[in-house]
Coordinates of C-alpha atoms in Angstrom, one line a residue:
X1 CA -23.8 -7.2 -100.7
X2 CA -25.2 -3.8 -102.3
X3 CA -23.8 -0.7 -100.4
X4 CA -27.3 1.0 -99.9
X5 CA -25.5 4.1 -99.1
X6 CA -24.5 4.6 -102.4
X7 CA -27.9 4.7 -103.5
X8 CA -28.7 7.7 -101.7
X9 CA -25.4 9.6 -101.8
X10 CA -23.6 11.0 -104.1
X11 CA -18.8 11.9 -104.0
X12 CA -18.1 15.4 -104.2
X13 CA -14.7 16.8 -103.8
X14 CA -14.4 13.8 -101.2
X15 CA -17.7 14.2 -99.7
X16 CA -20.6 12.1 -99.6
X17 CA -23.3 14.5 -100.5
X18 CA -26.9 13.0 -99.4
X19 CA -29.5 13.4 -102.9
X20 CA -31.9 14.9 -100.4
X21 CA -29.5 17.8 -100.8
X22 CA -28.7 18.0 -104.4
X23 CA -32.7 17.9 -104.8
X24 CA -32.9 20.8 -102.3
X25 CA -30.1 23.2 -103.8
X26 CA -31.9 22.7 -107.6
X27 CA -35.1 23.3 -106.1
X28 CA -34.1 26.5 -104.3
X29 CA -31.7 27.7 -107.2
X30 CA -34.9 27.3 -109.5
X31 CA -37.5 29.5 -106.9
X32 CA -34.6 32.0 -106.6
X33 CA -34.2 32.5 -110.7
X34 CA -37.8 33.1 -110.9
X35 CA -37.5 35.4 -108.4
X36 CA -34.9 37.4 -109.5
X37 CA -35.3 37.0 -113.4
X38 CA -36.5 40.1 -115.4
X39 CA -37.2 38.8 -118.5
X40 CA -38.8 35.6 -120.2
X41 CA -35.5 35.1 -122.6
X42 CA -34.7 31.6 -122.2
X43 CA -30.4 31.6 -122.3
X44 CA -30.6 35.1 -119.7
X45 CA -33.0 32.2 -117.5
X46 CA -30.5 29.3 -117.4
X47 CA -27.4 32.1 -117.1
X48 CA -29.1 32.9 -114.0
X49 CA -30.2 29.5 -112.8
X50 CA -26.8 28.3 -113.4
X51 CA -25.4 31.1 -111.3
X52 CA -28.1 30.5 -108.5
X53 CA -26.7 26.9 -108.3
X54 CA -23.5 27.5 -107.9
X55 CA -24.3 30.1 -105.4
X56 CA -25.9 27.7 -103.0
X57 CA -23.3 25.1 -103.6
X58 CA -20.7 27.2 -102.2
X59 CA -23.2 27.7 -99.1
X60 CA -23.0 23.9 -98.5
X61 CA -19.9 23.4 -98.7
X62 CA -19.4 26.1 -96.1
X63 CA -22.2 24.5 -94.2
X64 CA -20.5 21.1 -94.5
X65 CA -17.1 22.4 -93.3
X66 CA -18.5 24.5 -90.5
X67 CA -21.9 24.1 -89.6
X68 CA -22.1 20.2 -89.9
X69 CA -25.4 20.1 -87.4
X70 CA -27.6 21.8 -90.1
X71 CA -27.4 18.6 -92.0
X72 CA -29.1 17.0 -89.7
X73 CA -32.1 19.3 -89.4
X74 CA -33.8 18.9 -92.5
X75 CA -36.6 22.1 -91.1
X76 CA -33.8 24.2 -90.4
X77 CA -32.3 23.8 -94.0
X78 CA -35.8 24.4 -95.6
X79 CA -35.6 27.2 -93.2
X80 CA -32.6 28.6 -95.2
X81 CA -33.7 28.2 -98.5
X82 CA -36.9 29.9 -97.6
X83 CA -34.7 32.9 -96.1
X84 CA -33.1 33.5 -99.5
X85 CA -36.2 33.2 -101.6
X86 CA -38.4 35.2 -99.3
X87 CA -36.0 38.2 -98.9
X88 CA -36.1 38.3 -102.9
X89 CA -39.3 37.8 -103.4
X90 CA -40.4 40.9 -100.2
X91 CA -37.7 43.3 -102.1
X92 CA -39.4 42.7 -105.7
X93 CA -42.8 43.3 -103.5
X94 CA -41.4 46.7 -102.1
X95 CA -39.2 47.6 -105.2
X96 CA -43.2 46.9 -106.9
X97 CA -44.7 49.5 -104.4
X98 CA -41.8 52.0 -104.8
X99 CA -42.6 52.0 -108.8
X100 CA -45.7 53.2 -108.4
X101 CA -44.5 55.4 -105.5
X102 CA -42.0 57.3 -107.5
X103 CA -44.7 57.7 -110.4
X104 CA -47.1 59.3 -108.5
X105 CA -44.9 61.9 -106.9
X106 CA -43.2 62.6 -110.6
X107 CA -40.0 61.3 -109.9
X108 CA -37.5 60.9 -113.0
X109 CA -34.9 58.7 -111.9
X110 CA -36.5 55.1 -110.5
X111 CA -33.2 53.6 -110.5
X112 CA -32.8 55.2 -107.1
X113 CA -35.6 53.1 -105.6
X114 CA -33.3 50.2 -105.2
X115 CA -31.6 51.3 -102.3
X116 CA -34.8 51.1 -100.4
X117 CA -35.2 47.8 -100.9
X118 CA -34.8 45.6 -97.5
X119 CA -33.0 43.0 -98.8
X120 CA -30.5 43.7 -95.8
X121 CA -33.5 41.6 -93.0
X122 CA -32.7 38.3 -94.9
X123 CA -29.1 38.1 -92.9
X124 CA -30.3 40.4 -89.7
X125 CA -32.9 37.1 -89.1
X126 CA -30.5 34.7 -90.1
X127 CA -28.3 35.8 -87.5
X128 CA -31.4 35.5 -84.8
X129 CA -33.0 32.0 -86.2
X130 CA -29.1 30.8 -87.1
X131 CA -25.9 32.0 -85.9
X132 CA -23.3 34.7 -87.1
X133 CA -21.4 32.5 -89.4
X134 CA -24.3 31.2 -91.5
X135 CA -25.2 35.2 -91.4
X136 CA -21.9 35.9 -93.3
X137 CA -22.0 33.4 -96.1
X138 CA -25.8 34.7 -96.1
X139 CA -24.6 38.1 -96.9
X140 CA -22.5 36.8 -99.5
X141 CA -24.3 34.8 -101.7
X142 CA -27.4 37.6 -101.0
X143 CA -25.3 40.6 -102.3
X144 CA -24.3 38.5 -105.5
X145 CA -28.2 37.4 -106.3
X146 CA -29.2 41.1 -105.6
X147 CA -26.4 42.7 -107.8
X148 CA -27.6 39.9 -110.9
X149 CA -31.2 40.9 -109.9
X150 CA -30.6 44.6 -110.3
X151 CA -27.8 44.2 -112.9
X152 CA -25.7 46.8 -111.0
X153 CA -22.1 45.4 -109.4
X154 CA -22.6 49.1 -107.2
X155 CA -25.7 47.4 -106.0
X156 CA -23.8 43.9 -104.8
X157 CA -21.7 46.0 -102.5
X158 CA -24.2 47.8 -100.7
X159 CA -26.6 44.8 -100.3
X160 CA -23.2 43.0 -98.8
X161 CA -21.9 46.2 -96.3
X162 CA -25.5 46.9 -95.1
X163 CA -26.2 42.7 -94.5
X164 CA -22.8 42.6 -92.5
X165 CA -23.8 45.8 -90.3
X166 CA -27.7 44.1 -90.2
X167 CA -26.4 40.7 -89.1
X168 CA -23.9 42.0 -86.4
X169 CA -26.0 45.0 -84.8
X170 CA -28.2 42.2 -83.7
X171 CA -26.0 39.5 -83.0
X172 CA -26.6 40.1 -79.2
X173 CA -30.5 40.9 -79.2
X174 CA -32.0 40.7 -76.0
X175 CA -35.2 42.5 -76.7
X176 CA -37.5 43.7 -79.3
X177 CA -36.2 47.2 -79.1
X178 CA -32.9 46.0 -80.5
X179 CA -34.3 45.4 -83.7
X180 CA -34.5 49.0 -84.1
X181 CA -31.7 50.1 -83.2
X182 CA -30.1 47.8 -85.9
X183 CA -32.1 49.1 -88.5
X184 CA -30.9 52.4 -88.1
X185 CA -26.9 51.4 -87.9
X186 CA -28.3 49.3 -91.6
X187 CA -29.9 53.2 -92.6
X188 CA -26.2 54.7 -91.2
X189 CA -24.2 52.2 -93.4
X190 CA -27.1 52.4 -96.5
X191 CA -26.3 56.5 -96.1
X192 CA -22.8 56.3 -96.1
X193 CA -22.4 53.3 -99.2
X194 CA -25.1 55.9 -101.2
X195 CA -22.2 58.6 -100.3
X196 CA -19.5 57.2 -101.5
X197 CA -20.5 55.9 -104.7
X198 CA -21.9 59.5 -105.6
X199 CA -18.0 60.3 -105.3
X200 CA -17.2 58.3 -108.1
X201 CA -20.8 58.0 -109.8
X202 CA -20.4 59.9 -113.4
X203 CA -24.4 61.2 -112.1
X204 CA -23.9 63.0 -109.6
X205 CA -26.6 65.3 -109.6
X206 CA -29.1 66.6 -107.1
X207 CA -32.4 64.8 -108.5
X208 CA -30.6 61.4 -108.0
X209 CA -27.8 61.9 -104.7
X210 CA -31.4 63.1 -102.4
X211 CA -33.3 60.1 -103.5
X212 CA -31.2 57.9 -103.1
X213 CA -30.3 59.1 -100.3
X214 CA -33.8 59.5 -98.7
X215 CA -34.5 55.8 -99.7
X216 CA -31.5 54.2 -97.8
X217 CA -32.2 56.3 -95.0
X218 CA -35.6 54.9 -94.7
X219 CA -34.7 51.3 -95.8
X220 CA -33.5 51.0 -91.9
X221 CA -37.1 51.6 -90.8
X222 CA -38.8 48.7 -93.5
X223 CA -36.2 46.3 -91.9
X224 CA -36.7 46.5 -88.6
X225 CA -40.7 46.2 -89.1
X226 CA -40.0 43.1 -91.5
X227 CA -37.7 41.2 -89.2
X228 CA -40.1 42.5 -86.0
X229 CA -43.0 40.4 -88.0
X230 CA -41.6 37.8 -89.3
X231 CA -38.9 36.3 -86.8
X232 CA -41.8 35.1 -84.3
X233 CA -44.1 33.7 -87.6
X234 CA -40.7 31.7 -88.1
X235 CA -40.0 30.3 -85.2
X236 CA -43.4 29.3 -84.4
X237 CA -43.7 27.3 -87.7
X238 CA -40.4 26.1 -87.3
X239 CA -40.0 25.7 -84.0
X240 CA -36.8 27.9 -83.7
X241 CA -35.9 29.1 -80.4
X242 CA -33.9 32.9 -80.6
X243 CA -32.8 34.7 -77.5
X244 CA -35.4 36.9 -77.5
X245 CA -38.1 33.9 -76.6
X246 CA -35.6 32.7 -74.1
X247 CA -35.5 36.3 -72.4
X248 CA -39.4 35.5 -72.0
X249 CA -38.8 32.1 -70.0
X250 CA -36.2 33.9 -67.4
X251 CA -39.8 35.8 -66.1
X252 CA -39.7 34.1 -62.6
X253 CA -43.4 35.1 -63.3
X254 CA -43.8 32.4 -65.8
X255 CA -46.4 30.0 -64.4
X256 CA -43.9 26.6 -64.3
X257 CA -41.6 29.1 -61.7
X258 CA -44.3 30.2 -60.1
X259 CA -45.6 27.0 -59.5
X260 CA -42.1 25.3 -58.7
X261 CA -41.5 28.7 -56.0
X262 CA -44.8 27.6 -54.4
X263 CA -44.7 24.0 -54.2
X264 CA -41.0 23.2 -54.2
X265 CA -38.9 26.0 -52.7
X266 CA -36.0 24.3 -52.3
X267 CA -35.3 23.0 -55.7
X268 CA -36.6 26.3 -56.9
X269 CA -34.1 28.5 -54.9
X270 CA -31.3 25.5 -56.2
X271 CA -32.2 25.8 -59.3
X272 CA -31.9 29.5 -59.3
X273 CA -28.3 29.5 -58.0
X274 CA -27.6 26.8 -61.0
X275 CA -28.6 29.1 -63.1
X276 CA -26.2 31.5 -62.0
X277 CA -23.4 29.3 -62.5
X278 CA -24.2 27.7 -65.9
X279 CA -24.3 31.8 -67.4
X280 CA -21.4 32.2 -66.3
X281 CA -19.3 29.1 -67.0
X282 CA -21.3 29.6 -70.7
X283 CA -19.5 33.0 -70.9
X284 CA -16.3 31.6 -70.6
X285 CA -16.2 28.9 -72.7
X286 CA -18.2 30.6 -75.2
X287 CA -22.1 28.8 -75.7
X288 CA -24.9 30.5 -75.4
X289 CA -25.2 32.0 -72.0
X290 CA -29.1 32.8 -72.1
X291 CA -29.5 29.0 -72.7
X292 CA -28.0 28.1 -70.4
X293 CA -29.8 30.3 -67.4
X294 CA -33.1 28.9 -69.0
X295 CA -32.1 25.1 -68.7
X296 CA -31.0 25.3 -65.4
X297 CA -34.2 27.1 -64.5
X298 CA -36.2 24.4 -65.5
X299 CA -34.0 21.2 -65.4
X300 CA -35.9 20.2 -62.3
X301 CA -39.7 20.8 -63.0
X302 CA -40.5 17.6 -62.5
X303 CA -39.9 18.2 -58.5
X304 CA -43.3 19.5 -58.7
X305 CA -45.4 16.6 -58.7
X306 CA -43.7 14.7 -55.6
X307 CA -41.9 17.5 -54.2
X308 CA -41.4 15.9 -50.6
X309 CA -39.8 13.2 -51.9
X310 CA -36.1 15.2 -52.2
X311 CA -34.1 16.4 -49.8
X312 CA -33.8 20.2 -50.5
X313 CA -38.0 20.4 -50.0
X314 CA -38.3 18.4 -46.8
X315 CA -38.9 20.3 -43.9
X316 CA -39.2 17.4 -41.4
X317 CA -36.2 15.3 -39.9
X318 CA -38.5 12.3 -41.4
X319 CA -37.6 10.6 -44.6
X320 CA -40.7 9.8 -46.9
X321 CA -38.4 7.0 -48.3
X322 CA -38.2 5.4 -45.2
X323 CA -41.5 3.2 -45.7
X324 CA -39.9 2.3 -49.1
X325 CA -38.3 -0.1 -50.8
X326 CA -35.0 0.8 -52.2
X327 CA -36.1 0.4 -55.7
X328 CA -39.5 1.9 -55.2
X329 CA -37.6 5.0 -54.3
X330 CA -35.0 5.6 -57.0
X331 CA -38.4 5.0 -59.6
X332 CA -39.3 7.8 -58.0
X333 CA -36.5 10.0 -57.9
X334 CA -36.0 9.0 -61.7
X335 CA -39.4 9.7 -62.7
X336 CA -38.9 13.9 -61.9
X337 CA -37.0 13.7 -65.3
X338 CA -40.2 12.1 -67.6
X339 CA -42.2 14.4 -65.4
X340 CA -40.3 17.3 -66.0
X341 CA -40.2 16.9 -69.9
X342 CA -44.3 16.2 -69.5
X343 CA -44.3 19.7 -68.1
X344 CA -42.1 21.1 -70.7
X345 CA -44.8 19.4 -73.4
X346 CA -47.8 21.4 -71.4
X347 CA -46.3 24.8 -71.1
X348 CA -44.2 24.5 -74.6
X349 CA -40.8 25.1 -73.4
X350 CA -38.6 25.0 -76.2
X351 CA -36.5 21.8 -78.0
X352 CA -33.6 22.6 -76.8
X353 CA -34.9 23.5 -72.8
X354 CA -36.7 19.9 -73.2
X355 CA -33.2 17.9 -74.4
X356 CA -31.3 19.0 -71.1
X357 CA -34.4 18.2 -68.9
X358 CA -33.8 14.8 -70.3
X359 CA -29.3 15.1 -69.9
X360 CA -29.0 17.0 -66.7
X361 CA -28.6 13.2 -65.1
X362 CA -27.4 11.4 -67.8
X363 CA -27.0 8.2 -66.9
X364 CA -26.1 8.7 -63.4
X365 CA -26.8 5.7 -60.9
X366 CA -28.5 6.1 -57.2
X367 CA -25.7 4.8 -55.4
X368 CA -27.5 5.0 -51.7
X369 CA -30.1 3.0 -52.9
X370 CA -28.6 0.9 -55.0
X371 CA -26.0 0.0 -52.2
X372 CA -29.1 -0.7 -50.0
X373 CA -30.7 -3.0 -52.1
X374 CA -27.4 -4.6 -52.6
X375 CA -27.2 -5.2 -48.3
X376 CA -31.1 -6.0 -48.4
X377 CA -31.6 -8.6 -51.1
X378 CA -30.0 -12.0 -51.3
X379 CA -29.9 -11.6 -55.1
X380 CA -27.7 -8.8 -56.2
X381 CA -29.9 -6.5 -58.0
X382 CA -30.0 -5.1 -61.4
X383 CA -27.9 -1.8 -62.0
X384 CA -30.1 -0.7 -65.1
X385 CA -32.7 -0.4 -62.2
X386 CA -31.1 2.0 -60.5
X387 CA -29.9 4.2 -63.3
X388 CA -31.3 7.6 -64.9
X389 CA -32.5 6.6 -68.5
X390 CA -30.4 9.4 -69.8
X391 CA -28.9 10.2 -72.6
X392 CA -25.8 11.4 -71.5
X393 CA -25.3 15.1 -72.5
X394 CA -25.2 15.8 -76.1
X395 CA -24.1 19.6 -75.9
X396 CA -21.9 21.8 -73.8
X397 CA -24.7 23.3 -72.3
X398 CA -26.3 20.0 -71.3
X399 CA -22.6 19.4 -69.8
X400 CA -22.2 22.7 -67.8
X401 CA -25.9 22.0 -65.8
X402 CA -25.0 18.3 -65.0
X403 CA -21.5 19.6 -63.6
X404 CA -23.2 22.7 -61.8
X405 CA -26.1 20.7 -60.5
X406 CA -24.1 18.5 -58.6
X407 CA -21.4 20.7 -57.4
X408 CA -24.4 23.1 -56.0
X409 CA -25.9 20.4 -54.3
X410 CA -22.6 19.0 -52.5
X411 CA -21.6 22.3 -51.5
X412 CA -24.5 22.4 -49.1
X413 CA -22.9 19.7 -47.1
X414 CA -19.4 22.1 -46.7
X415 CA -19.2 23.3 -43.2
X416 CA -16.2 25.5 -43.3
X417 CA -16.5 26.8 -47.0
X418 CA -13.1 28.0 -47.4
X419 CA -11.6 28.8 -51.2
X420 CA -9.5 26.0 -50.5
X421 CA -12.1 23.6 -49.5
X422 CA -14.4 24.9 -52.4
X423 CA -11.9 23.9 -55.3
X424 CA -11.3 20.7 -53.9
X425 CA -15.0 20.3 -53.7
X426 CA -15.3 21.3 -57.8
X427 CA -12.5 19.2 -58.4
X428 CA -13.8 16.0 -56.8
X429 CA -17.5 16.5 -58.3
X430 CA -15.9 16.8 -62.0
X431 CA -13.8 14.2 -61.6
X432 CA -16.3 12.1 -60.7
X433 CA -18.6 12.8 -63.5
X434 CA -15.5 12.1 -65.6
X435 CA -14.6 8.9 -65.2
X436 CA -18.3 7.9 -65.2
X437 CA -18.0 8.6 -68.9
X438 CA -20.7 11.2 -68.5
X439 CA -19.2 13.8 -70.6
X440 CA -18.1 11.2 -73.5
X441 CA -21.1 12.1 -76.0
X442 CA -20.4 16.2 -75.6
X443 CA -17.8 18.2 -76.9
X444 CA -16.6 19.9 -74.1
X445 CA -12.4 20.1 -73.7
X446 CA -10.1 19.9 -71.1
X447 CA -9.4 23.5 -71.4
X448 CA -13.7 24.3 -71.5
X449 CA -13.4 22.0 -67.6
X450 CA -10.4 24.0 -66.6
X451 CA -12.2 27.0 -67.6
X452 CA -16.1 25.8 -65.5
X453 CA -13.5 24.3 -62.6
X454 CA -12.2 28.4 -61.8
X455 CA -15.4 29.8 -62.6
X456 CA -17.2 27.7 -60.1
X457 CA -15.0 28.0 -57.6
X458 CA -15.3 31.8 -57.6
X459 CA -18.8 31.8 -57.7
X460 CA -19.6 29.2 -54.9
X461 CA -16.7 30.7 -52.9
X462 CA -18.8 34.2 -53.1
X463 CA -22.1 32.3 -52.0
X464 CA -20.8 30.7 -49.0
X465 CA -19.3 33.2 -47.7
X466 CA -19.0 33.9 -43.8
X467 CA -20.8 36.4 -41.7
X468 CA -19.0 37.9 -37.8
X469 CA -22.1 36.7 -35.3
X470 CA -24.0 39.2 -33.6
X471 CA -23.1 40.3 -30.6
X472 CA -26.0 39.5 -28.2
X473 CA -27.2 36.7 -30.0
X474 CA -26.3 32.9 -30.6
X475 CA -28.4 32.0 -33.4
X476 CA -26.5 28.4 -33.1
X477 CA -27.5 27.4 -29.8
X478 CA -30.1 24.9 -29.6
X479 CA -33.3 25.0 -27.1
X480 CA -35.8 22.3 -25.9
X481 CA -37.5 20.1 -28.4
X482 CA -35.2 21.4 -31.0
X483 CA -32.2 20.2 -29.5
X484 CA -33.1 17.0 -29.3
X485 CA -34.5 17.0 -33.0
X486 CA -31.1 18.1 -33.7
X487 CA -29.4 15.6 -31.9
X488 CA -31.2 12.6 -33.8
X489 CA -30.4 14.6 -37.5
X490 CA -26.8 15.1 -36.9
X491 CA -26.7 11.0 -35.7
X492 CA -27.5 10.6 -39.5
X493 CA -24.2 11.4 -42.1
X494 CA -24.7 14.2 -44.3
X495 CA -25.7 14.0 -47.7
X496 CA -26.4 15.6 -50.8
X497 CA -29.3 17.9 -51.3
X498 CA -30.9 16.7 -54.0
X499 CA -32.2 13.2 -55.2
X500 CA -32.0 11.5 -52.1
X501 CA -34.0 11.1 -48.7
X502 CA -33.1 13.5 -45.6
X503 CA -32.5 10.8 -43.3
X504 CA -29.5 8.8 -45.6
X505 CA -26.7 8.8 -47.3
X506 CA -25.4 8.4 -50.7
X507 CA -21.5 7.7 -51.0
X508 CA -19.9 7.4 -54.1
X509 CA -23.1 8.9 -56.0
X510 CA -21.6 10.3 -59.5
X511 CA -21.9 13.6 -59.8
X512 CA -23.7 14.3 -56.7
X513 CA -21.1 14.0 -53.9
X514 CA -17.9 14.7 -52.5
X515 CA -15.5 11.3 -53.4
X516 CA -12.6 10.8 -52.0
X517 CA -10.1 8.9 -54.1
X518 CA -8.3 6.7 -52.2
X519 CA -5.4 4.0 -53.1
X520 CA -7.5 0.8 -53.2
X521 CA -10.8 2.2 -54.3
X522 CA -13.3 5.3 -53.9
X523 CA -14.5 5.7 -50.3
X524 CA -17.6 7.9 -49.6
X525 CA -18.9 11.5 -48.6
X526 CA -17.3 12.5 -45.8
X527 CA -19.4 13.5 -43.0

């Protein structure tokens, strides 16, 4: 038979390179020659395309060796071609207004107008809509086109030093303002590149050193209002999400938390505490920490619409599921994930918010009610029933808020919440999730679970911590009514907070409980 990848795929240097991408880098090598070319002389053209071509070769092969996942996102390459060509094309704009600039004020020397070019914002929103690698290669490949565009090897240096500074000033933005302050460490770097080629310049006379001077000083300020415009045009069109954005969905003002506060306190306040953890397991193991937060802020929208149906919202010692049938209920605790995404769609949460909405359960089964159906029906019943729909997590992230969802929900069932008894819980939940093969489609390590496994624990260990009682008061003791209430819950076993009806149990659930691994098999939660 005819290999039909073949057709579409081309060997280089041991690679099979897809023609979509051989198309792309001669279509972007051609805008960038126009864009760059000063003259209509046919052999200085194809010297230049030639160059341009070989310039974003060497950007896929570093994307192929390092950035893999780009390949996959045929917007996000588009994305990158467009950075290149539109960072040339602004500087000829504002090297076009300088011209005329310098003209009208009388100025001599124009040659000094390049250093007021911001070709510099090309890698500082790179770093935002990409990451910091695919910023450095940026900064490469965009010093070399803007030294052939300007004909000055000077030029390729100062393009690279101030894209360098540009990319990492920002590399941690939080905030509009930060865009500012990066332009003027690019205007700091600009000054100080201007300086030292003066030194060894063979003009190095007043009428050009101030110019040149005044223009990188400034070239700090057209950066920051570039970048400040066009980062959210680009990630509305291309539906990138920067950390800025996120920093807008951590507003516990947003209208999803508000709503979730109101109507579903409990998963609300959970999913808070989640959040706590996942930043700070993200930290260590070094993903993106502001992600993270987000996700497990909204991993449990869907709550909203049935709220009373899950433990942490019920207020009553009555279980709604009790008038249920075992599979009736785990539709319904299944569903919160479709109706969470729904949500997302509404309020236009970002992609990657939405994909671990749809992960945070992979494909976890309701054990409770799967075990009931199992003791009610004569026919065993079908396991895909009582299954999430998943996927299983695809990402780190996606990893971390499975892992820290369950463990926050079984720690509610701890009575004395001793360091000791904390780890062991940590330990038991991951495990669990392990050998479910939950974490078998993600690439998080041994040493990335060691790592979440002591962060955890030091985190949870802080939250249930131990007051000394009042003196004078027994908040404990039970009165009247209430103590019989309490008498017919604590007939019932514990059992996790989440996902499951107040008046049950769920041993053995993956991911949810506390499983204790026994020689002979897995018993359940202890109450």
């Amino acid at each position: 038979m005819k290999n039909t990848k073949s057709d579409k795929s081309l060997k280089i240097f041991k690679c099979d390179i897809d023609s979509k991408i051989l198309y792309f880098i001669l279509t972007f090598s051609l805008l960038i020659s126009v864009a760059i070319v000063r003259s209509l002389d046919v052999s200085n053209f194809i010297g230049i395309f030639s160059i341009c071509i070989m310039a974003i070769s060497i950007l896929f092969m570093d994307i192929f060796r390092y950035k893999p996942s780009y390949l996959k996102q045929q917007k996000m390459l588009i994305l990158l071609g467009l950075m290149f060509f539109g960072t040339l094309v602004f500087g000829r704009f504002i090297e076009y207004i300088f011209i005329n600039f310098t003209r009208g004020f009388g100025l001599q020397e124009q040659k000094t107008i390049i250093y007021g070019l911001p070709v510099q914002a090309g890698a500082m929103l790179v770093v935002l809509l990409f990451d910091s690698h695919t910023a450095i290669i940026f900064s490469f490949i965009i010093s070399i086109l803007s030294g052939i565009w300007q004909n000055d090897a000077y030029y390729t240096f100062y393009v690279f030093a101030g894209s360098i500074i540009a990319a990492f000033s920002v590399i941690k933005c939080k905030k509009r303002s930060d865009l500012l302050k990066g332009g003027l460490y690019v205007s700091i770097a600009n000054v100080i590149s201007v300086l030292v080629f003066s030194m060894f310049s063979s003009n190095r006379t007043l009428e050009i050193i101030i110019p040149s001077l005044i223009f990188a000083l400034t070239s700090g300020i057209t950066i920051s209002a570039f970048t400040s415009i066009a980062l959210p045009v680009l990630e509305s069109v291309f539906k990138v999400t920067t950390n800025i954005t996120l920093l807008e969905y951590l507003d516990l003002n947003q209208p999803l938390m508000k709503s979730l506060m109101i109507n579903a306190p409990g998963t609300y306040h959970h999913s808070v505490i989640v959040g706590n953890l996942v930043e700070a397991a993200a930290e260590d193991i070094g993903v993106n920490p502001l992600l993270a937060r987000v996700s497990a802020y909204y991993h449990d929208i869907g709550k909203i619409k049935m709220p009373e149906y899950f433990i942490e919202n019920q207020s009553s010692s009555i279980s709604k599921h009790e008038k249920l049938t075992p599979h009736m209920s785990s539709m319904i605790l299944i569903s919160h994930v479709k109706e969470g995404l729904e949500l997302a769609d509404q309020h236009k949460l970002p992609e990657s918010v939405k994909d671990i909405i749809t992960q945070h359960h992979g494909t976890h089964i309701i054990t409770y009610f799967y075990q009931k159906a199992k003791e009610e029906q004569s026919d065993p019943p079908n396991e895909e029933d009582y299954r999430y729909p998943g996927p299983k997590p695809q990402n780190r992230i996606a990893a971390i808020v499975m892992i820290a969802d369950a463990i926050e929900a079984a720690s509610r069932v701890l009575k004395d919440s001793t360091p000791a008894r904390v780890s062991g819980l940590v330990e038991k939940i991951i495990n669990t999730v392990l050998i479910d093969g939950q974490l078998t489609e993600c690439e998080l390590t041994l040493k990335d679970i060691n790592k979440i496994k002591e962060r955890f624990t030091f985190i949870l260990t802080g939250i249930l911590h131990k007051r000394v009682e009042y003196p004078g008061f027994d908040f404990n003791k039970a009165t009247g009514t209430e103590g019989e209430k309490n008498k017919n819950i604590n007939r019932e076993p514990q059992q996790k907070e989440k996902d499951r009806p107040a008046t049950t149990n769920t041993p053995g659930e993956p991911g949810t409980n506390v499983i204790e691994f026994k020689k002979g098999g897995t018993s359940g939660q202890k109450g």
